Amino acid sequence: MLITFEGIDGAGKSTQIAKLVHFLTNEGVDVLTLREPGGTPAAEKIRAILLDNAHKVTPVGELLLFSASRAELVQEVIKPALQEGKTVILDRFFDSTTAYQGYGRGIDLVLLQSVISIATCGITPDITFYLDLAPEEALKRKFAKSSIPLAFEREELDRMERSGVEFYQKVRHGYLEILRQNPDRFVSFDALQPVGTLHQQITATLKERSLF
Ligand SMILES: Nc1ncnc2c1ncn2[C@@H]1O[C@H](COP(=O)(O)OP(=O)(O)O)[C@@H](O)[C@H]1O
Ligand SMILES: [Mg+2]
């Protein structure tokens, strides 16, 4: 069983994954949680390159680095875990590539699809929970706990996060296109709802579909 979470930074993916892991573990499910990019020693090094502000990375370079990290994770960790019957919960998977590098950076979606197929070995999530949030709201959440002025805060943002609000609007539009094209697999929730409400909606959806 493969469950993935998607949405822009600040949408609440980590929060919901932690609650879901707790819930499923209590139900006796054998859960493995992973995040992209990263998850193997080589993939973690690729992650560091992708997020480092010291590097300028071209859109195609970015696509291939994310995909290289994914290929490592799929072959070394995800595939073996799925074969052992584990439930794998992934914080981001190939929909992030479509939304960020496709719709966000403007890479041709057909070309991008073939790179995705190579990196994933054809593995598709059983269900994807998409937490939909406006980029402005995500930014507000990011700075909510900080007393440092926004201008200084920006130095704390990583390379992807510095891409700007217009980029994130394109990414959100991309996610909504993915939703239109995958109405069964891709389940969208309004991320402005309270944490507990979202958690209930997520577990109810899994139950409805007999996914645990
Ligand atoms: N439903 C929610 N309502 C309000 N704040 C939330 C909600 N879910 C998460 N948050 C807060 O928003 C911030 C980002 O959440 P996080 O789970 O880290 O998002 P992501 O992993 O998608 O970047 C955190 O401070 C978190 O406590
Ligand atoms: Mg997170």
mmCIF file of C-alpha atoms and ligand atoms in Angstrom:
data_model
loop_
_atom_site.group_PDB
_atom_site.id
_atom_site.type_symbol
_atom_site.label_atom_id
_atom_site.label_comp_id
_atom_site.label_asym_id
_atom_site.label_seq_id
_atom_site.Cartn_x
_atom_site.Cartn_y
_atom_site.Cartn_z
ATOM 1 C CA MET A 1 0.000 0.000 0.000
ATOM 2 C CA LEU A 2 1.419 3.367 -1.011
ATOM 3 C CA ILE A 3 -0.082 6.580 0.386
ATOM 4 C CA THR A 4 1.363 9.935 -0.690
ATOM 5 C CA PHE A 5 0.869 13.495 0.532
ATOM 6 C CA GLU A 6 1.122 16.530 -1.710
ATOM 7 C CA GLY A 7 0.766 20.291 -1.360
ATOM 8 C CA ILE A 8 2.978 23.352 -1.167
ATOM 9 C CA ASP A 9 5.296 23.928 1.807
ATOM 10 C CA GLY A 10 3.254 24.895 4.842
ATOM 11 C CA ALA A 11 0.084 23.123 3.660
ATOM 12 C CA GLY A 12 0.239 20.708 6.605
ATOM 13 C CA LYS A 13 1.683 17.515 5.085
ATOM 14 C CA SER A 14 4.114 16.734 7.937
ATOM 15 C CA THR A 15 1.407 17.462 10.530
ATOM 16 C CA GLN A 16 -1.096 15.091 8.886
ATOM 17 C CA ILE A 17 1.478 12.381 8.196
ATOM 18 C CA ALA A 18 2.486 12.311 11.882
ATOM 19 C CA LYS A 19 -1.173 11.940 12.922
ATOM 20 C CA LEU A 20 -1.859 9.284 10.292
ATOM 21 C CA VAL A 21 1.207 7.236 11.257
ATOM 22 C CA HIS A 22 0.042 7.313 14.882
ATOM 23 C CA PHE A 23 -3.485 6.264 13.842
ATOM 24 C CA LEU A 24 -2.422 3.444 11.498
ATOM 25 C CA THR A 25 0.167 2.093 13.946
ATOM 26 C CA ASN A 26 -2.580 1.888 16.596
ATOM 27 C CA GLU A 27 -4.655 -0.069 14.071
ATOM 28 C CA GLY A 28 -1.808 -2.582 13.816
ATOM 29 C CA VAL A 29 -0.611 -1.465 10.375
ATOM 30 C CA ASP A 30 3.113 -1.818 9.610
ATOM 31 C CA VAL A 31 3.957 1.721 8.458
ATOM 32 C CA LEU A 32 7.098 3.148 6.875
ATOM 33 C CA THR A 33 7.292 6.935 6.446
ATOM 34 C CA LEU A 34 9.630 8.578 3.953
ATOM 35 C CA ARG A 35 10.139 12.032 2.515
ATOM 36 C CA GLU A 36 11.317 13.255 -0.871
ATOM 37 C CA PRO A 37 13.932 14.197 -1.865
ATOM 38 C CA GLY A 38 16.182 11.967 0.258
ATOM 39 C CA GLY A 39 15.786 8.702 2.161
ATOM 40 C CA THR A 40 19.027 6.913 1.218
ATOM 41 C CA PRO A 41 22.612 8.170 1.798
ATOM 42 C CA ALA A 42 23.001 9.090 -1.900
ATOM 43 C CA ALA A 43 19.533 10.633 -2.101
ATOM 44 C CA GLU A 44 20.187 12.765 1.014
ATOM 45 C CA LYS A 45 23.272 14.214 -0.705
ATOM 46 C CA ILE A 46 21.169 15.051 -3.747
ATOM 47 C CA ARG A 47 18.621 16.701 -1.406
ATOM 48 C CA ALA A 48 21.364 18.926 0.034
ATOM 49 C CA ILE A 49 22.330 20.110 -3.477
ATOM 50 C CA LEU A 50 18.687 20.841 -4.364
ATOM 51 C CA LEU A 51 17.969 22.935 -1.273
ATOM 52 C CA ASP A 52 21.312 24.789 -1.025
ATOM 53 C CA ASN A 53 21.055 28.490 -1.864
ATOM 54 C CA ALA A 54 24.726 28.511 -2.890
ATOM 55 C CA HIS A 55 23.830 26.567 -6.050
ATOM 56 C CA LYS A 56 22.111 27.891 -9.114
ATOM 57 C CA VAL A 57 20.247 24.958 -10.683
ATOM 58 C CA THR A 58 18.572 24.991 -14.126
ATOM 59 C CA PRO A 59 15.003 23.641 -14.426
ATOM 60 C CA VAL A 60 16.173 20.506 -16.278
ATOM 61 C CA GLY A 61 18.991 19.994 -13.775
ATOM 62 C CA GLU A 62 16.431 20.308 -10.996
ATOM 63 C CA LEU A 63 14.129 17.757 -12.681
ATOM 64 C CA LEU A 64 16.939 15.237 -13.082
ATOM 65 C CA LEU A 65 18.274 15.706 -9.542
ATOM 66 C CA PHE A 66 14.818 15.185 -7.994
ATOM 67 C CA SER A 67 14.370 12.176 -10.276
ATOM 68 C CA ALA A 68 17.784 10.722 -9.383
ATOM 69 C CA SER A 69 16.909 10.994 -5.693
ATOM 70 C CA ARG A 70 13.548 9.322 -6.390
ATOM 71 C CA ALA A 71 15.110 6.475 -8.377
ATOM 72 C CA GLU A 72 17.407 5.683 -5.440
ATOM 73 C CA LEU A 73 14.544 5.771 -2.939
ATOM 74 C CA VAL A 74 12.191 3.650 -5.087
ATOM 75 C CA GLN A 75 14.715 0.909 -5.839
ATOM 76 C CA GLU A 76 16.485 0.788 -2.484
ATOM 77 C CA VAL A 77 13.604 1.380 -0.053
ATOM 78 C CA ILE A 78 10.057 1.747 -1.439
ATOM 79 C CA LYS A 79 9.936 -1.314 -3.699
ATOM 80 C CA PRO A 80 11.360 -3.712 -1.061
ATOM 81 C CA ALA A 81 9.014 -2.295 1.618
ATOM 82 C CA LEU A 82 5.938 -2.697 -0.609
ATOM 83 C CA GLN A 83 7.013 -6.259 -1.435
ATOM 84 C CA GLU A 84 7.203 -6.991 2.315
ATOM 85 C CA GLY A 85 3.581 -5.828 2.644
ATOM 86 C CA LYS A 86 4.352 -2.583 4.456
ATOM 87 C CA THR A 87 2.210 0.531 4.146
ATOM 88 C CA VAL A 88 4.514 3.245 2.817
ATOM 89 C CA ILE A 89 3.590 6.869 3.488
ATOM 90 C CA LEU A 90 5.472 9.324 1.311
ATOM 91 C CA ASP A 91 5.859 13.050 1.949
ATOM 92 C CA ARG A 92 5.839 14.077 -1.758
ATOM 93 C CA PHE A 93 6.237 11.827 -4.815
ATOM 94 C CA PHE A 94 6.004 12.294 -8.583
ATOM 95 C CA ASP A 95 3.006 14.663 -8.468
ATOM 96 C CA SER A 96 5.426 17.198 -6.954
ATOM 97 C CA THR A 97 7.559 16.863 -10.097
ATOM 98 C CA THR A 98 4.548 17.517 -12.341
ATOM 99 C CA ALA A 99 3.421 20.489 -10.243
ATOM 100 C CA TYR A 100 6.830 22.105 -9.531
ATOM 101 C CA GLN A 101 9.039 21.268 -12.509
ATOM 102 C CA GLY A 102 6.192 20.931 -15.034
ATOM 103 C CA TYR A 103 3.634 23.619 -14.215
ATOM 104 C CA GLY A 104 5.975 25.701 -12.018
ATOM 105 C CA ARG A 105 9.214 25.750 -14.027
ATOM 106 C CA GLY A 106 7.551 25.135 -17.403
ATOM 107 C CA ILE A 107 9.183 21.854 -18.479
ATOM 108 C CA ASP A 108 7.240 20.055 -21.223
ATOM 109 C CA LEU A 109 4.727 17.763 -19.514
ATOM 110 C CA VAL A 110 5.122 14.873 -21.986
ATOM 111 C CA LEU A 111 8.919 14.815 -21.650
ATOM 112 C CA LEU A 112 8.539 15.099 -17.909
ATOM 113 C CA GLN A 113 6.214 12.091 -17.826
ATOM 114 C CA SER A 114 8.871 9.833 -19.342
ATOM 115 C CA VAL A 115 11.415 10.944 -16.719
ATOM 116 C CA ILE A 116 8.831 10.214 -14.011
ATOM 117 C CA SER A 117 8.241 6.711 -15.424
ATOM 118 C CA ILE A 118 11.976 5.939 -15.395
ATOM 119 C CA ALA A 119 12.466 7.201 -11.827
ATOM 120 C CA THR A 120 9.429 5.478 -10.304
ATOM 121 C CA CYS A 121 9.751 2.129 -12.144
ATOM 122 C CA GLY A 122 6.041 2.630 -12.842
ATOM 123 C CA ILE A 123 5.003 2.668 -9.154
ATOM 124 C CA THR A 124 1.819 4.721 -8.581
ATOM 125 C CA PRO A 125 0.276 5.594 -5.193
ATOM 126 C CA ASP A 126 -2.934 3.790 -4.165
ATOM 127 C CA ILE A 127 -4.139 7.159 -2.902
ATOM 128 C CA THR A 128 -2.759 10.704 -2.741
ATOM 129 C CA PHE A 129 -3.933 13.289 -0.228
ATOM 130 C CA TYR A 130 -3.547 16.798 -1.595
ATOM 131 C CA LEU A 131 -3.746 19.634 0.934
ATOM 132 C CA ASP A 132 -4.799 22.715 -0.988
ATOM 133 C CA LEU A 133 -3.599 26.069 0.356
ATOM 134 C CA ALA A 134 -3.058 29.513 -1.215
ATOM 135 C CA PRO A 135 0.666 30.441 -1.312
ATOM 136 C CA GLU A 136 -0.034 33.614 0.704
ATOM 137 C CA GLU A 137 -1.545 31.514 3.506
ATOM 138 C CA ALA A 138 1.434 29.154 3.427
ATOM 139 C CA LEU A 139 3.818 32.085 3.814
ATOM 140 C CA LYS A 140 1.793 33.412 6.753
ATOM 141 C CA ARG A 141 2.107 30.020 8.483
ATOM 142 C CA LYS A 142 5.828 29.952 7.812
ATOM 143 C CA PHE A 143 6.382 33.278 9.555
ATOM 144 C CA ALA A 144 3.706 32.895 12.241
ATOM 145 C CA LYS A 145 6.071 31.759 14.973
ATOM 146 C CA SER A 146 8.850 34.234 14.189
ATOM 147 C CA SER A 147 9.496 37.693 15.584
ATOM 148 C CA ILE A 148 12.261 38.403 13.052
ATOM 149 C CA PRO A 149 11.233 40.877 10.292
ATOM 150 C CA LEU A 150 10.256 39.217 7.019
ATOM 151 C CA ALA A 151 13.257 40.620 5.103
ATOM 152 C CA PHE A 152 15.670 38.806 7.413
ATOM 153 C CA GLU A 153 13.512 35.727 7.465
ATOM 154 C CA ARG A 154 13.892 35.338 3.743
ATOM 155 C CA GLU A 155 17.536 34.423 4.319
ATOM 156 C CA GLU A 156 16.296 31.381 6.201
ATOM 157 C CA LEU A 157 14.327 30.097 3.224
ATOM 158 C CA ASP A 158 15.860 27.326 1.119
ATOM 159 C CA ARG A 159 16.496 27.487 -2.634
ATOM 160 C CA MET A 160 13.076 26.061 -3.601
ATOM 161 C CA GLU A 161 11.218 28.309 -1.150
ATOM 162 C CA ARG A 162 12.851 31.426 -2.624
ATOM 163 C CA SER A 163 11.160 30.804 -5.981
ATOM 164 C CA GLY A 164 8.514 33.440 -5.172
ATOM 165 C CA VAL A 165 4.749 33.676 -4.905
ATOM 166 C CA GLU A 166 4.069 33.623 -8.684
ATOM 167 C CA PHE A 167 5.942 30.324 -8.949
ATOM 168 C CA TYR A 168 3.844 28.875 -6.127
ATOM 169 C CA GLN A 169 0.652 30.049 -7.802
ATOM 170 C CA LYS A 170 1.654 28.093 -10.919
ATOM 171 C CA VAL A 171 2.442 25.075 -8.726
ATOM 172 C CA ARG A 172 -1.006 25.272 -7.115
ATOM 173 C CA HIS A 173 -2.635 25.535 -10.541
ATOM 174 C CA GLY A 174 -0.608 22.436 -11.512
ATOM 175 C CA TYR A 175 -1.898 20.485 -8.531
ATOM 176 C CA LEU A 176 -5.463 21.426 -9.450
ATOM 177 C CA GLU A 177 -4.856 20.155 -13.021
ATOM 178 C CA ILE A 178 -3.518 16.869 -11.607
ATOM 179 C CA LEU A 179 -6.707 16.664 -9.513
ATOM 180 C CA ARG A 180 -8.848 17.182 -12.638
ATOM 181 C CA GLN A 181 -6.978 14.413 -14.471
ATOM 182 C CA ASN A 182 -6.845 11.910 -11.557
ATOM 183 C CA PRO A 183 -10.171 12.321 -9.748
ATOM 184 C CA ASP A 184 -10.037 8.839 -8.145
ATOM 185 C CA ARG A 185 -6.465 8.656 -6.889
ATOM 186 C CA PHE A 186 -5.952 12.340 -6.037
ATOM 187 C CA VAL A 187 -8.083 13.429 -3.059
ATOM 188 C CA SER A 188 -8.121 17.150 -2.319
ATOM 189 C CA PHE A 189 -8.873 18.822 1.019
ATOM 190 C CA ASP A 190 -9.066 22.483 1.965
ATOM 191 C CA ALA A 191 -5.916 22.864 4.092
ATOM 192 C CA LEU A 192 -7.404 25.856 5.965
ATOM 193 C CA GLN A 193 -9.567 23.453 7.977
ATOM 194 C CA PRO A 194 -8.476 22.541 11.518
ATOM 195 C CA VAL A 195 -5.828 19.828 11.919
ATOM 196 C CA GLY A 196 -8.277 17.402 13.611
ATOM 197 C CA THR A 197 -10.950 17.827 10.922
ATOM 198 C CA LEU A 198 -8.450 17.085 8.153
ATOM 199 C CA HIS A 199 -7.191 14.019 10.017
ATOM 200 C CA GLN A 200 -10.758 12.701 10.329
ATOM 201 C CA GLN A 201 -11.393 13.279 6.623
ATOM 202 C CA ILE A 202 -8.190 11.438 5.728
ATOM 203 C CA THR A 203 -8.908 8.391 7.919
ATOM 204 C CA ALA A 204 -12.563 8.315 6.778
ATOM 205 C CA THR A 205 -11.430 8.267 3.146
ATOM 206 C CA LEU A 206 -9.032 5.372 3.815
ATOM 207 C CA LYS A 207 -11.795 3.481 5.603
ATOM 208 C CA GLU A 208 -14.347 4.100 2.815
ATOM 209 C CA ARG A 209 -11.924 2.668 0.302
ATOM 210 C CA SER A 210 -10.912 -0.276 2.524
ATOM 211 C CA LEU A 211 -7.286 0.874 2.398
ATOM 212 C CA PHE A 212 -6.399 -0.308 5.903
HETATM 213 N N1 LIG B 1 -4.745 22.639 9.503
HETATM 214 C C1 LIG B 1 -3.883 23.549 9.963
HETATM 215 N N2 LIG B 1 -4.312 24.749 10.403
HETATM 216 C C2 LIG B 1 -3.436 25.670 10.856
HETATM 217 N N3 LIG B 1 -2.109 25.489 10.948
HETATM 218 C C3 LIG B 1 -1.623 24.301 10.519
HETATM 219 C C4 LIG B 1 -2.477 23.270 10.003
HETATM 220 N N4 LIG B 1 -1.698 22.203 9.664
HETATM 221 C C5 LIG B 1 -0.432 22.560 9.927
HETATM 222 N N5 LIG B 1 -0.365 23.809 10.447
HETATM 223 C C6 LIG B 1 0.849 24.550 10.841
HETATM 224 O O1 LIG B 1 1.411 25.075 9.628
HETATM 225 C C7 LIG B 1 2.814 24.924 9.640
HETATM 226 C C8 LIG B 1 3.244 24.039 8.464
HETATM 227 O O2 LIG B 1 2.760 22.707 8.657
HETATM 228 P P1 LIG B 1 3.562 21.434 8.145
HETATM 229 O O3 LIG B 1 2.804 20.243 8.591
HETATM 230 O O4 LIG B 1 4.994 21.525 8.527
HETATM 231 O O5 LIG B 1 3.402 21.641 6.565
HETATM 232 P P2 LIG B 1 4.230 20.988 5.357
HETATM 233 O O6 LIG B 1 4.847 19.716 5.870
HETATM 234 O O7 LIG B 1 3.201 20.762 4.290
HETATM 235 O O8 LIG B 1 5.240 22.007 4.958
HETATM 236 C C9 LIG B 1 3.182 24.349 10.996
HETATM 237 O O9 LIG B 1 3.518 25.408 11.850
HETATM 238 C C10 LIG B 1 1.909 23.658 11.443
HETATM 239 O O10 LIG B 1 1.794 23.610 12.849
HETATM 240 MG MG MG B 2 6.803 19.064 5.811
#
